[in-house]
Amino acid sequence: MSLTPFTKQQLLPQEEKLEIARHKSELFIGIPKETSYQERRICLTPDAVHSLTAHGHRILMESGAGESSSYSDKEYSDAGAEITKDNQKVLSCPMLLKVEPPTMTEIELMNPNSIIISAIQLKTRKKEYFEALTKKKITALAFEYIKDEDGSYPAVKSLSEIAGTASILVAAELMINNQFGKGLLFGNITGVPPTEVVIIGAGTVGEFAAKTAVGLGASVKVFDNSITKLRRLQNNLSQRVFTSTIQPKALLKALRRCDVAIGAMRGKERCPIVVTETMVELMKKGAVIVDVSIDTGGCFETSEITTHEKPTFIKSNVVHYCVPNIPSRYSKTASLSISNIITPYLLQIAEDGGIESSIRCNKGLKNGVYLYHGILTNKAIGDWFNLPDSDINLIVF
């Protein structure tokens, strides 16, 4: 018998161990009616509800939840959702979908260990919000943090696309000759000098504002301190536009001549103020400022937050439009956009057998988790509110 390092036992054929198949899970999703001020969007369109219920999932909606996005209860019930007037019943579902973050009252009514998927809007949160969710051991995902395969944030991106396009359409309305407008048509009419537009910031908002303005025939100038962003914007537009880094002299010259100025800068904490009050005073009478970056403080020194009901004010003879939640004005488009991003994730979560295993398989989704069974897993939030946070990769692997 030849010598062998193995025992007789080890040489016998072993039984094979196979990976356990993941069992699909049934989701039970609650969609409450949005209560927060001026929120007109909804997370799922009737079509999205239909594709989820066709996969055997249950969806419970509060009556009237889709009305402000012009979707009726009937459309939702035809798509397979259950409709109820009982807000408490909706909030006790194991999984909740909202556009705005839940209010303290809503958190009270949620069951322990529920899952909530919503926006987070960090700048408007308070420490108590996270403490309340922690107490209920809730798992929470934020749209803004969910990443795509290419490392971009799809929800932030598409809402920025809407805000960028909308900013130009809003400006076009404000230039009409009502009490204060200049009575200008936003377009390139033969023999008439084109409308001049200055866009500050070359991110997604700036890019879509430029696309829309160019499409309407305006003459566009884009300012940003990142050459890479300016180059990307140039490449994504079908024609050449004037681009420049933010130099006070060049910016001032452009602002003095423009009819419309769009603020589309993003800041880490607060958006940097790029245009001073003096610069605004030198602008043409009746010019229009649309400050899209008002969410993070605005990049015009003269900007102050306004509402959808009373969207504008006049300062130094310049019309200012500083509504923080522009996409909500186009609620159906915004809802379609959110719905298209979130539905594939929901189907994937069910396919993977629940949120636990889905986070394991999908890094982009894992990035969206900021509370895991009540444990804060997002460093940015931890630093911002001075709360202890843990790395999700050490909890879920």
Coordinates of C-alpha atoms in Angstrom, one line a residue, residues 38 63 141 380:
Q38 CA -46.0 71.4 -0.9
S63 CA -56.9 57.0 -0.2
L141 CA -32.9 53.7 3.0
A380 CA -22.0 61.6 6.8

